[in-house]
C-alpha positions as MATLAB code, in Angstrom:
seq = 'XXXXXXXXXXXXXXXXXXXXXXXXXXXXXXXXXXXXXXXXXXXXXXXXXXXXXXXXXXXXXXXXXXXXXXXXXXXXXXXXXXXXXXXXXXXXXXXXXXXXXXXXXXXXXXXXXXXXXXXXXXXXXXXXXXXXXXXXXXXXXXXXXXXXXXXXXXXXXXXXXXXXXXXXXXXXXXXXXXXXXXXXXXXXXXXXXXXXXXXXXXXXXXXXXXXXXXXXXXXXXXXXXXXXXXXXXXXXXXXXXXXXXXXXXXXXXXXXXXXXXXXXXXXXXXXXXXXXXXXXXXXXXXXXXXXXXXXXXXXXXXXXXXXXXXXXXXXXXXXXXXXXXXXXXXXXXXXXXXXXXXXXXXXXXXXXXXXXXXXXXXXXXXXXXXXXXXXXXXXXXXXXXXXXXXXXXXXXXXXXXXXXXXXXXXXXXXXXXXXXXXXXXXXXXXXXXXXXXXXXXXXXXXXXXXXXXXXXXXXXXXXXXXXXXXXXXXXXXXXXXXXXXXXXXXXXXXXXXXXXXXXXXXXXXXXXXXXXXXXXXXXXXXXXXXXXXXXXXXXXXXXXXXXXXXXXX';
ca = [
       4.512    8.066  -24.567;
       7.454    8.166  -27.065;
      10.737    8.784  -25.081;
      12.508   11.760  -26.885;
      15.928   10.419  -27.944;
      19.064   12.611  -26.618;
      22.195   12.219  -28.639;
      25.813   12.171  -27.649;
      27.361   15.646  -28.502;
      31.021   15.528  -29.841;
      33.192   17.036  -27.496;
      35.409   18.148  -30.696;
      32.057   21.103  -31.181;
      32.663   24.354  -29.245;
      29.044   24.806  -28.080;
      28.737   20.587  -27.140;
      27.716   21.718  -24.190;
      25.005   23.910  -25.558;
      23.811   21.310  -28.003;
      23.795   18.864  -24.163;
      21.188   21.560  -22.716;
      18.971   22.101  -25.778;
      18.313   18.129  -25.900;
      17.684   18.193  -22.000;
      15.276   20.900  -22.823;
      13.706   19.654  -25.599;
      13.271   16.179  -23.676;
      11.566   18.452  -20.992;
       9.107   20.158  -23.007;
       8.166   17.362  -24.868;
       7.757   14.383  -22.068;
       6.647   16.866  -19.164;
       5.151   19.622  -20.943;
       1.960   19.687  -18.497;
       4.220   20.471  -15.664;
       5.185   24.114  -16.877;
       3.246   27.094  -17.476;
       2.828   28.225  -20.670;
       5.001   31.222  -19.792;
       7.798   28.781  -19.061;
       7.421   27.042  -22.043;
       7.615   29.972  -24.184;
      10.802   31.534  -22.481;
      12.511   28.182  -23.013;
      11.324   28.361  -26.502;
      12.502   31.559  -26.946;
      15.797   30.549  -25.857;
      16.331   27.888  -28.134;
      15.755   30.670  -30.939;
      18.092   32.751  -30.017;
      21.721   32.762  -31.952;
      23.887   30.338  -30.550;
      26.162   32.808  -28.956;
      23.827   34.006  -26.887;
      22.384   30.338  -26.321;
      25.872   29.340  -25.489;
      26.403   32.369  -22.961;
      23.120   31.361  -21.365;
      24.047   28.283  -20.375;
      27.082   29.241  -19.227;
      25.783   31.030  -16.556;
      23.697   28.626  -15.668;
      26.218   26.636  -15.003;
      28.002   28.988  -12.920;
      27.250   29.876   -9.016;
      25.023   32.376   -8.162;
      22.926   34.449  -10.365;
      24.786   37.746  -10.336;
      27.716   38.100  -12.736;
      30.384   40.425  -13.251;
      30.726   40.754  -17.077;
      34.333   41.634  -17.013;
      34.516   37.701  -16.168;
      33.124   36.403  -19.100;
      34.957   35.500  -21.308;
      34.475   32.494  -23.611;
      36.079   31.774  -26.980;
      33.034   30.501  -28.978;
      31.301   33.741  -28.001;
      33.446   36.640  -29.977;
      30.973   39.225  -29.024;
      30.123   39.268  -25.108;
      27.716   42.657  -25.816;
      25.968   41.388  -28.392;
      24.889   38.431  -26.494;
      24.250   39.917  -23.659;
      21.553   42.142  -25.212;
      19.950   39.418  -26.910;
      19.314   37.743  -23.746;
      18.325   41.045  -21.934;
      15.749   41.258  -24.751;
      14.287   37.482  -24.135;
      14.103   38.329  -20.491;
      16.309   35.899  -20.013;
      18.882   38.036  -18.015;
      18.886   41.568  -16.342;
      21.035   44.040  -17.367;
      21.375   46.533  -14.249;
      19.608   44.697  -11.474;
      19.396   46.284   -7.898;
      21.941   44.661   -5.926;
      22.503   44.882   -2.101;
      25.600   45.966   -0.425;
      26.521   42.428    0.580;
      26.148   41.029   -2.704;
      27.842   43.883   -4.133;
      31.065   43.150   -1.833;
      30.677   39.460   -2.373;
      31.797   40.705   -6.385;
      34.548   43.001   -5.285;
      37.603   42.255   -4.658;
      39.147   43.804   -1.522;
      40.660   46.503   -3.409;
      37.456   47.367   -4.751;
      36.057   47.076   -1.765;
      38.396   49.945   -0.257;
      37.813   52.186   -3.468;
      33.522   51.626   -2.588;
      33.983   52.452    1.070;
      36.282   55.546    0.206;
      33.460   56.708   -2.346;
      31.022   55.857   -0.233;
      31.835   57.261    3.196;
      34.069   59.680    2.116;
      34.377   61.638    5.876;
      35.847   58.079    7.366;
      39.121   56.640    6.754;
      39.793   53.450    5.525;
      42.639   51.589    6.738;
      45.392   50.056    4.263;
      45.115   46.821    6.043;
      41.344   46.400    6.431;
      40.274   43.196    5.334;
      37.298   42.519    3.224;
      35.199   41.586    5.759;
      35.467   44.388    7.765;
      35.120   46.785    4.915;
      31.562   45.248    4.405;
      30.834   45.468    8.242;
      31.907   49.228    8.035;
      29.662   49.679    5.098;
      26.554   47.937    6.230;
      27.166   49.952    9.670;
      26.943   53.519    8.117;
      24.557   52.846    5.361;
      20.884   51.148    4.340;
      21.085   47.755    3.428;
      18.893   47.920    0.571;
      19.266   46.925   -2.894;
      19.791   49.553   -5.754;
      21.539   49.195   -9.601;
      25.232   49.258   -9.642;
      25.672   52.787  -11.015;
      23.879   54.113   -7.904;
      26.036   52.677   -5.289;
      28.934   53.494   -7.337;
      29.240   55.105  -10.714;
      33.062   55.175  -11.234;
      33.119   51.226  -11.319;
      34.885   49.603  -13.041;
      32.669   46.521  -13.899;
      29.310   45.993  -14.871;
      27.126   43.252  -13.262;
      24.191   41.138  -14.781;
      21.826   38.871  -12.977;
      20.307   35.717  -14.623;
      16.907   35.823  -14.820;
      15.970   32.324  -15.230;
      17.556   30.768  -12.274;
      13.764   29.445  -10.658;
      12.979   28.042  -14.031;
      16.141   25.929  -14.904;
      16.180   24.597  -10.872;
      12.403   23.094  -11.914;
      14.131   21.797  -15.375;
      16.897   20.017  -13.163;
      14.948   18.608  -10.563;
      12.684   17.334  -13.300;
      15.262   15.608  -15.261;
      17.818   14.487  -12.554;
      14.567   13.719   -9.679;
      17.104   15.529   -7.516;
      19.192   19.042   -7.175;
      21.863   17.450   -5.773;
      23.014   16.962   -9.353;
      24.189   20.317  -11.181;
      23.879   20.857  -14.737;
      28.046   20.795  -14.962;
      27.713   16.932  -14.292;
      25.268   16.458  -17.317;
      26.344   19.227  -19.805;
      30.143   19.063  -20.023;
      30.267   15.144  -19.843;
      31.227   13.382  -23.007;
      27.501   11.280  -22.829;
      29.060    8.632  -25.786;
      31.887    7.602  -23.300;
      28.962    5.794  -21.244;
      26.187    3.088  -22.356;
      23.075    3.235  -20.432;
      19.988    0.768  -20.258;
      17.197    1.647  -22.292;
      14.349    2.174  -20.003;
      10.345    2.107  -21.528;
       9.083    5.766  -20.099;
       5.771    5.591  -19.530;
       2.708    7.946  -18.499;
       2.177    5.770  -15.579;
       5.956    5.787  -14.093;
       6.673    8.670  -15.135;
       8.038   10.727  -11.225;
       5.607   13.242  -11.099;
       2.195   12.860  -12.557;
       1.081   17.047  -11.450;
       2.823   20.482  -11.093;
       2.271   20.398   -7.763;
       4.135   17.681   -6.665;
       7.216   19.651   -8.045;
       6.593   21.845   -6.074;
       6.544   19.965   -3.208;
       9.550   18.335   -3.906;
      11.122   22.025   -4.520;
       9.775   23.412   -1.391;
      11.545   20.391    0.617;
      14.813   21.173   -1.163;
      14.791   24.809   -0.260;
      13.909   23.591    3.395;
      17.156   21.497    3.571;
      19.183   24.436    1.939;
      18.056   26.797    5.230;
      19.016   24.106    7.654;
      21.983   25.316    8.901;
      21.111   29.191    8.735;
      17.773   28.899   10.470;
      16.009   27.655   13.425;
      14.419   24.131   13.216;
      11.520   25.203   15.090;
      10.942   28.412   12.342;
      11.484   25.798    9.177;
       9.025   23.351   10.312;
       6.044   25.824   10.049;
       6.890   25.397    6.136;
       6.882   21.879    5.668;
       4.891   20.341    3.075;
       2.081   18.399    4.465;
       1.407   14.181    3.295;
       2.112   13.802   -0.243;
      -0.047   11.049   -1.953;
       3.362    9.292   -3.778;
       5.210    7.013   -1.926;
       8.671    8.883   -3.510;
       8.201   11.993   -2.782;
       6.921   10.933    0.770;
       9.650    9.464    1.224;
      11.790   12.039    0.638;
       9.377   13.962    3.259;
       9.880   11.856    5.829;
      13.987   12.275    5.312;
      13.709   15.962    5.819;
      11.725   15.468    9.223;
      14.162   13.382   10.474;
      17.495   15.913    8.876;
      15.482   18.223   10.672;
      15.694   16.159   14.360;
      19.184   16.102   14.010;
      19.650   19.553   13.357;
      17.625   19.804   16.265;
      19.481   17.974   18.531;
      22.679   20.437   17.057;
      20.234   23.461   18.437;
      20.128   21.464   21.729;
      16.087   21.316   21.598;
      15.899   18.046   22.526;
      11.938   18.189   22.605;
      11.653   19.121   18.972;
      14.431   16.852   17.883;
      12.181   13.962   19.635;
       8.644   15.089   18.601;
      10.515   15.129   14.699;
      12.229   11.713   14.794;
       8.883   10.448   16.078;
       6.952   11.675   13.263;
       9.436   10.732   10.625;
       9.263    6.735    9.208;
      12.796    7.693    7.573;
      15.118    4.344    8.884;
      17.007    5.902   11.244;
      14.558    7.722   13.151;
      13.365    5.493   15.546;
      16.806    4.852   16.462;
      17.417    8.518   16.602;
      14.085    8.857   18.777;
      15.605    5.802   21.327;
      18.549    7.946   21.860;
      16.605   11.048   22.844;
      15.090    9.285   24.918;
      17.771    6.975   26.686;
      18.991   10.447   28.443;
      15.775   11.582   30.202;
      12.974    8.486   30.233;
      12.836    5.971   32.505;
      14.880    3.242   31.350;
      12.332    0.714   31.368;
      10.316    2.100   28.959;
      13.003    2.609   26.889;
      13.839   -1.134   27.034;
       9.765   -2.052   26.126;
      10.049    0.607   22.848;
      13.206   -0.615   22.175;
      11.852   -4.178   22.194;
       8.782   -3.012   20.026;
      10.863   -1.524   17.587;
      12.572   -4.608   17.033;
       9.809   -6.585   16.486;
       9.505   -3.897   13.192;
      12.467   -3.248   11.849;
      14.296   -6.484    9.349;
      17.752   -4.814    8.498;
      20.160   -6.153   10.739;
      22.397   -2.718   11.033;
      19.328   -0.588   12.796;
      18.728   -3.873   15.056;
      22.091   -4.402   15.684;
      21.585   -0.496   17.196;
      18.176   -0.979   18.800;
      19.715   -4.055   20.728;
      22.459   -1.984   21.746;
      20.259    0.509   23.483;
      17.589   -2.466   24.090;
      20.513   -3.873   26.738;
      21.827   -0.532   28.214;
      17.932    0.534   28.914;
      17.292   -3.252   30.599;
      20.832   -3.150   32.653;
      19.805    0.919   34.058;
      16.365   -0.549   35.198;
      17.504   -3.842   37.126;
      15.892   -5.663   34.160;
      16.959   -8.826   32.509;
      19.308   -7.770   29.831;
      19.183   -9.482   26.371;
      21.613  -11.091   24.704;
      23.824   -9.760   21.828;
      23.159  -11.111   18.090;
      25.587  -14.201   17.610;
      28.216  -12.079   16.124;
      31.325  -13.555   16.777;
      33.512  -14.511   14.487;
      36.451  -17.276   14.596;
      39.867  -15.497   13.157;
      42.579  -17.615   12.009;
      46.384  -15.837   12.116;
      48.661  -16.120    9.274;
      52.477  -15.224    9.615;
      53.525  -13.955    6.513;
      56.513  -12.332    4.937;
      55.835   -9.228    4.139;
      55.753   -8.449   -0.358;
      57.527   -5.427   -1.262;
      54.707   -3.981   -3.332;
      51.554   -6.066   -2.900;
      48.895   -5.598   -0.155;
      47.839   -7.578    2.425;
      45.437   -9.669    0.126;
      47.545  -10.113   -2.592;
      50.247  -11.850   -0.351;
      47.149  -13.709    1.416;
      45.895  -15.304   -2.250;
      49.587  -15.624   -3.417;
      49.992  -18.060    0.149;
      46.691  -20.019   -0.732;
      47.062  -20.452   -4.222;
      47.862  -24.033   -5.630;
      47.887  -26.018   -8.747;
      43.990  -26.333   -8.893;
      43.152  -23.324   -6.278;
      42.666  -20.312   -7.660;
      42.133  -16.987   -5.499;
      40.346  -13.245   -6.977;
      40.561  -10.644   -4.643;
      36.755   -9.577   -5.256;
      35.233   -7.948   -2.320;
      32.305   -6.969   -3.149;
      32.406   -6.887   -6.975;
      32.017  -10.379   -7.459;
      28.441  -10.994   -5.410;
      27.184   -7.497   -6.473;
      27.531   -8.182  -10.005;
      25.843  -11.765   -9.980;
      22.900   -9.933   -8.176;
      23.084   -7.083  -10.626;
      23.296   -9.722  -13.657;
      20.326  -12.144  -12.562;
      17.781   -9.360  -11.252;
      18.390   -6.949  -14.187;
      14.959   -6.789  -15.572;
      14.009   -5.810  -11.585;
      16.761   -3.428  -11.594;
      16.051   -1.781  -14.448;
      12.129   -1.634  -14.567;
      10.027    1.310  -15.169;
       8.656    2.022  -11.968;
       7.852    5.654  -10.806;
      10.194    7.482   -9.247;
      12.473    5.066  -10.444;
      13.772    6.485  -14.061;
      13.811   10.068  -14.304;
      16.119   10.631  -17.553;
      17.574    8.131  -20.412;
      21.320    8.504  -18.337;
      21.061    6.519  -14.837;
      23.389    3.652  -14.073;
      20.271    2.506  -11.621;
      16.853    2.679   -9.932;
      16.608    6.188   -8.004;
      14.646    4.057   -5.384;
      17.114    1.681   -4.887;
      17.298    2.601   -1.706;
      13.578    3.405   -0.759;
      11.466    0.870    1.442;
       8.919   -0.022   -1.498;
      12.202   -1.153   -3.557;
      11.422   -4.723   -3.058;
       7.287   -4.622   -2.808;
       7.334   -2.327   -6.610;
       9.274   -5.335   -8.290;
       8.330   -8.370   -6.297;
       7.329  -10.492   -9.510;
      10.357   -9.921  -11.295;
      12.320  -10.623   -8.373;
      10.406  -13.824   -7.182;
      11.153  -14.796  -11.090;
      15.352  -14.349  -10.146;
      14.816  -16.810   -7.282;
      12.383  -19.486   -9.172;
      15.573  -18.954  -12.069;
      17.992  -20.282   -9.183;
      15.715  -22.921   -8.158;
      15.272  -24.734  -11.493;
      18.836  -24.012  -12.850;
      18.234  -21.660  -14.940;
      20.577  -18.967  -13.393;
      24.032  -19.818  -14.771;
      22.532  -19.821  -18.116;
      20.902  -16.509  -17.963;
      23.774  -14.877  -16.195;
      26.039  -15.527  -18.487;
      23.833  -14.655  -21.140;
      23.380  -11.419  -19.539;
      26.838  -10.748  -19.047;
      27.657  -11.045  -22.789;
      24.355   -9.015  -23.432;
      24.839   -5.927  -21.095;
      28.849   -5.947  -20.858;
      29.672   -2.611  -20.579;
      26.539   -1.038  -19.631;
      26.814    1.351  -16.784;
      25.489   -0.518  -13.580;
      25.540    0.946  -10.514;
      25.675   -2.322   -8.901;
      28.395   -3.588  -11.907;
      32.282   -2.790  -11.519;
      32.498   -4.409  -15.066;
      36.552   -4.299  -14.989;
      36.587   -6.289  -11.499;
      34.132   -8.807  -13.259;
      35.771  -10.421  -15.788;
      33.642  -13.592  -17.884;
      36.713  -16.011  -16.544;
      35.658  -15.061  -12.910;
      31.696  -15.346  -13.385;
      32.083  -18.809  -15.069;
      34.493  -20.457  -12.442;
      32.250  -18.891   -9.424;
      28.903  -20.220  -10.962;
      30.372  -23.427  -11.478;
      31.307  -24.016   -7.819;
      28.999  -21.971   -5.719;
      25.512  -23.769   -5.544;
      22.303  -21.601   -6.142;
      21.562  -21.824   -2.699;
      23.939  -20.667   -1.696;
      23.946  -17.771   -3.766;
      20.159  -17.859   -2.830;
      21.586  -16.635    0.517;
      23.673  -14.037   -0.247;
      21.244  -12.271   -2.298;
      18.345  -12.562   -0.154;
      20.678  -10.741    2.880;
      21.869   -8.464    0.060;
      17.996   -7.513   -0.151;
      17.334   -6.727    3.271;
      19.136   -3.564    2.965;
      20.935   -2.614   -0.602;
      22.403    0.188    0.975;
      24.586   -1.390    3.457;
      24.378   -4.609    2.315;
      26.475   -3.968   -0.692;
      29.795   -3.607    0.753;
      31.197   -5.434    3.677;
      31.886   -8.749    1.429;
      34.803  -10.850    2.267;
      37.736   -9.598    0.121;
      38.686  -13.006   -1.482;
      37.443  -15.922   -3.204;
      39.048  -19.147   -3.090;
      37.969  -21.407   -6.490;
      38.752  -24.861   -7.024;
      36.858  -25.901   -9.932;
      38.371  -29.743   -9.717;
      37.372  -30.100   -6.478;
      34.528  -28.224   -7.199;
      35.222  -25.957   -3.821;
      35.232  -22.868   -2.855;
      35.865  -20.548    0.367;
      35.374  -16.486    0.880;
      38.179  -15.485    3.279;
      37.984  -12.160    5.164;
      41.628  -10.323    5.185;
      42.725   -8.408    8.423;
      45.826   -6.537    8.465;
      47.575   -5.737   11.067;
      45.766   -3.089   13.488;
      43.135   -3.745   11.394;
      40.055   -5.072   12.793;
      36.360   -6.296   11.750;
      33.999   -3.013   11.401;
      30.017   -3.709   12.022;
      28.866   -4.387    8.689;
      31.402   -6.636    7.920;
      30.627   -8.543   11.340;
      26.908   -9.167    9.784;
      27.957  -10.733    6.591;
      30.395  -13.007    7.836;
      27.881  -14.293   10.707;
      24.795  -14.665    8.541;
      26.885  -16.634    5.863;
      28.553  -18.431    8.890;
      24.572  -19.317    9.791;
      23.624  -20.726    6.376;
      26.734  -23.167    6.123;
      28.600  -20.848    3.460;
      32.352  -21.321    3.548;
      33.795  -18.406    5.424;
      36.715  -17.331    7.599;
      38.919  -14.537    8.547;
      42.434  -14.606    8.422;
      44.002  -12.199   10.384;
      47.892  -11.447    8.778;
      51.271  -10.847   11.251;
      54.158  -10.231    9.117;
      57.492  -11.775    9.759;
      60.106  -10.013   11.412;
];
């Protein structure tokens, strides 16, 4: 399938933003048309006929909270003639003109004033207090009257403001989560951004990857959406009778089995501890089982805690969630009398360092400024430097066109970066990184890449904390296997892996040396994650300390 091409609007055009949409549509129609109805497609079509005033208008509202409008508010300079667009979208169904509001939306518009002059017309034999507050002018009014929903004019006929209600709300929420995979992304994001300011990484979209192969798995991945929207207006017990059943796509599974498991937890909010267990037990989501141990540590007998604690262990590779499973592992064992396991090796030899304190400069700067010597050179990288090398050598992996991976031509990354099939969806290309480190090849490709890809957005890339000088002097020194390690840990969890780094390299390309030096402040103190890294590398013979700083009195 031929990718439609979207093109950078200039920002200098009035309607850019307009010209942003009709590409995302067009893009839409053409590369998923079999996942609208033909009565979608033609009101979309129909929109992108219209005059660009009304066009423009349309997506404004879109844009905009809500899908009730006051027209008094609208106001835009490209569009001279509110009225006239307005009625050319009434007439493409593409907006309502007098739709029946309810008295709580109705307030929700008004200001307080307003909502004083409503309750006076209104309930004319009550009085209304000077002082009353918004709030309790809607309480009065819900109290005396029905709740139901009627036009404007027939709750009130001398207001002063007209309201409209956008018709196509359902319809561009499908477009969105179609394009972005996700409606955690609003159209603001995409529509008003300057898209020329950023390069992105042409990615082949193909029939096979492309996220959703039916209509119905949209509207799966809709009906989970709307789910998580109720969570914290409804019961848990009252959502779950909607939940989707097994999807047959790993992605949108996935995504399944994170709503079970946002549902526990709201659970355990609601103080239904039995739900909250009976969902973390269904879900596969990472933190479940953890979750589920929990539950579990305050009502079952200990030992059996201990025994599914140990199980669970015996599953589960990323060293965070075992580092919690242990945890409750040795508090279950020590309740039942048991023999209680030892702690992961995480300790961590600190060295102090009495310095005098800079006058501008952080902590690290005045730690690389005290280590720094004719042939040593010190970066204060963190995790920028390790990131990009990964990022640089597994690019192709990064960057391949696997479903539910790539949902528009704009993403800086994989949208299952993060999943558990990350790894298992790409394993030749990665096993091809690691043979490149084994025969040598790596320095020359990275650097290759670099030149190739400098500037392209990355989520993994902070390109102005990697400069060329940097790359070159760390992949002289630091031998592939050692790098080998880093990026296999990195692997075992991308999500936390990625930060917790040391914060500085030390590079002595004469000696051909280096060091990565953790840099403690004072009252500052090693956090979990950072822990990990520094033991693991510690394991594998990398060169590693922690330097804890005192200033001088």
């Amino acid at each position: 399938m031929t990718t439609p091409h979207i093109t950078p609007s200039s920002l200098e055009d009035p309607f850019y933003y307009l010209r942003n949409m009709q590409q995302v549509i067009r893009f839409c129609l053409t590369r998923y048309s079999d996942l609208l109805q033909s009565g979608e497609r033609g009101l979309l079509t129909r929109m992108l006929n219209l005059h660009e005033p009304a066009q423009g208008l349309l997506v404004r509202l879109i844009m905009r909270k809500g899908c009730l409008f006051r027209t008094d508010k609208l106001s835009y300079n490209e569009i001279p003639d509110l009225n006239e667009a307005l009625a050319e979208l009434a007439e493409a169904e593409l907006i309502e003109l007098t739709p029946p509001v309810t008295l709580t939306e109705l307030c929700a518009l008004a200001r307080r004033e307003e909502c004083a002059q409503l309750a006076q017309y209104l309930l004319p034999e009550h009085s209304v207090p000077a002082s009353a507050r918004k709030r309790d002018l809607e309480t009065m009014l819900l109290d005396k009257l029905s709740p139901g929903a009627q036009p404007l004019m027939q709750w009130w006929p001398e207001a002063s403001f007209d309201i409209i209600k956008l018709a196509c709300t359902d319809l561009f929420d499908r477009l969105r989560l179609i394009f972005f995979g996700n409606l955690h992304q609003d159209w603001t994001e995409f529509v008003l951004t300057g898209l020329g300011l950023q390069q992105f990484e042409p990615v082949p979209l193909s029939e096979h990857s492309r996220p959703f192969h039916v209509r119905a798995e949209v509207d799966v991945m809709l009906a989970l959406y709307r789910l998580q929207e109720r969570l914290t207006t409804e019961p848990v017990a009252d959502l779950c009778q909607h939940l989707p059943g097994p999807v047959d796509c790993e992605w949108i599974e996935y995504r399944r089995h994170k709503l079970l498991f946002q549902l526990g937890r709201e659970a355990e909010r609601e103080g239904n501890t039995t739900l909250a267990l009976a969902l973390h037990e269904r879900s596969q989501y990472r933190e479940a089982p953890i979750r589920a141990l929990r539950l579990r540590e305050k009502s079952d007998d200990p030992a059996r805690v201990a025994v599914l604690a140990q199980q669970a262990l015996a599953q589960i590779t990323q060293p965070e969630a075992r580092l919690g499973l242990y945890r409750i592992w040795q508090r279950s064992a020590k309740k039942a009398g048991l023999t209680v396991p030892a702690s992961p090796a995480t300790g961590v030899p600190v060295s102090q360092l009495l310095l005098a304190r800079p006058e501008q400069d952080g902590v690290e700067a005045a730690v690389a400024a005290h280590f720094a010597g004719k042939h040593t050179r010190l970066f204060h990288v963190e995790n920028r430097l390790f990131n990009g090398l990964f990022a640089l050598l597994f690019w192709p992996a990064l960057f391949a066109p696997v479903r539910g991976a790539f949902f528009n031509p704009f993403q800086a990354g994989p949208a299952d970066l993060y999943r558990p099939g990350f790894i298992t969806a790409r394993k030749s290309m990665i096993n091809a990184g690691f043979a490149a480190l084994a025969n040598d090849e790596y320095q020359t490709q990275i650097i290759e890449r670099y030149q190739q890809k400098q500037g392209i957005s990355c989520s993994f890339v902070h390109w102005p904390g990697l400069p060329l000088e940097l790359v070159e002097l760390a992949l002289a020194v630091i031998p592939a296997a050692h790098l080998e390690i880093v990026f296999r840990h990195l692997l075992l969890d991308l999500r936390h892996h990625r930060r917790g780094m040391p914060d500085l390299i030390e590079l002595n390309a004469q000696a051909g040396r280096y060091r990565l030096i953790e840099v403690k402040g004072p009252g500052d103190r090693l956090q979990d994650h950072q822990r990990l890294w520094i033991t693991a590398m510690r394991d594998h013979g990398l060169p590693v300390s922690v330097c804890k700083v005192s200033w001088q009195a």
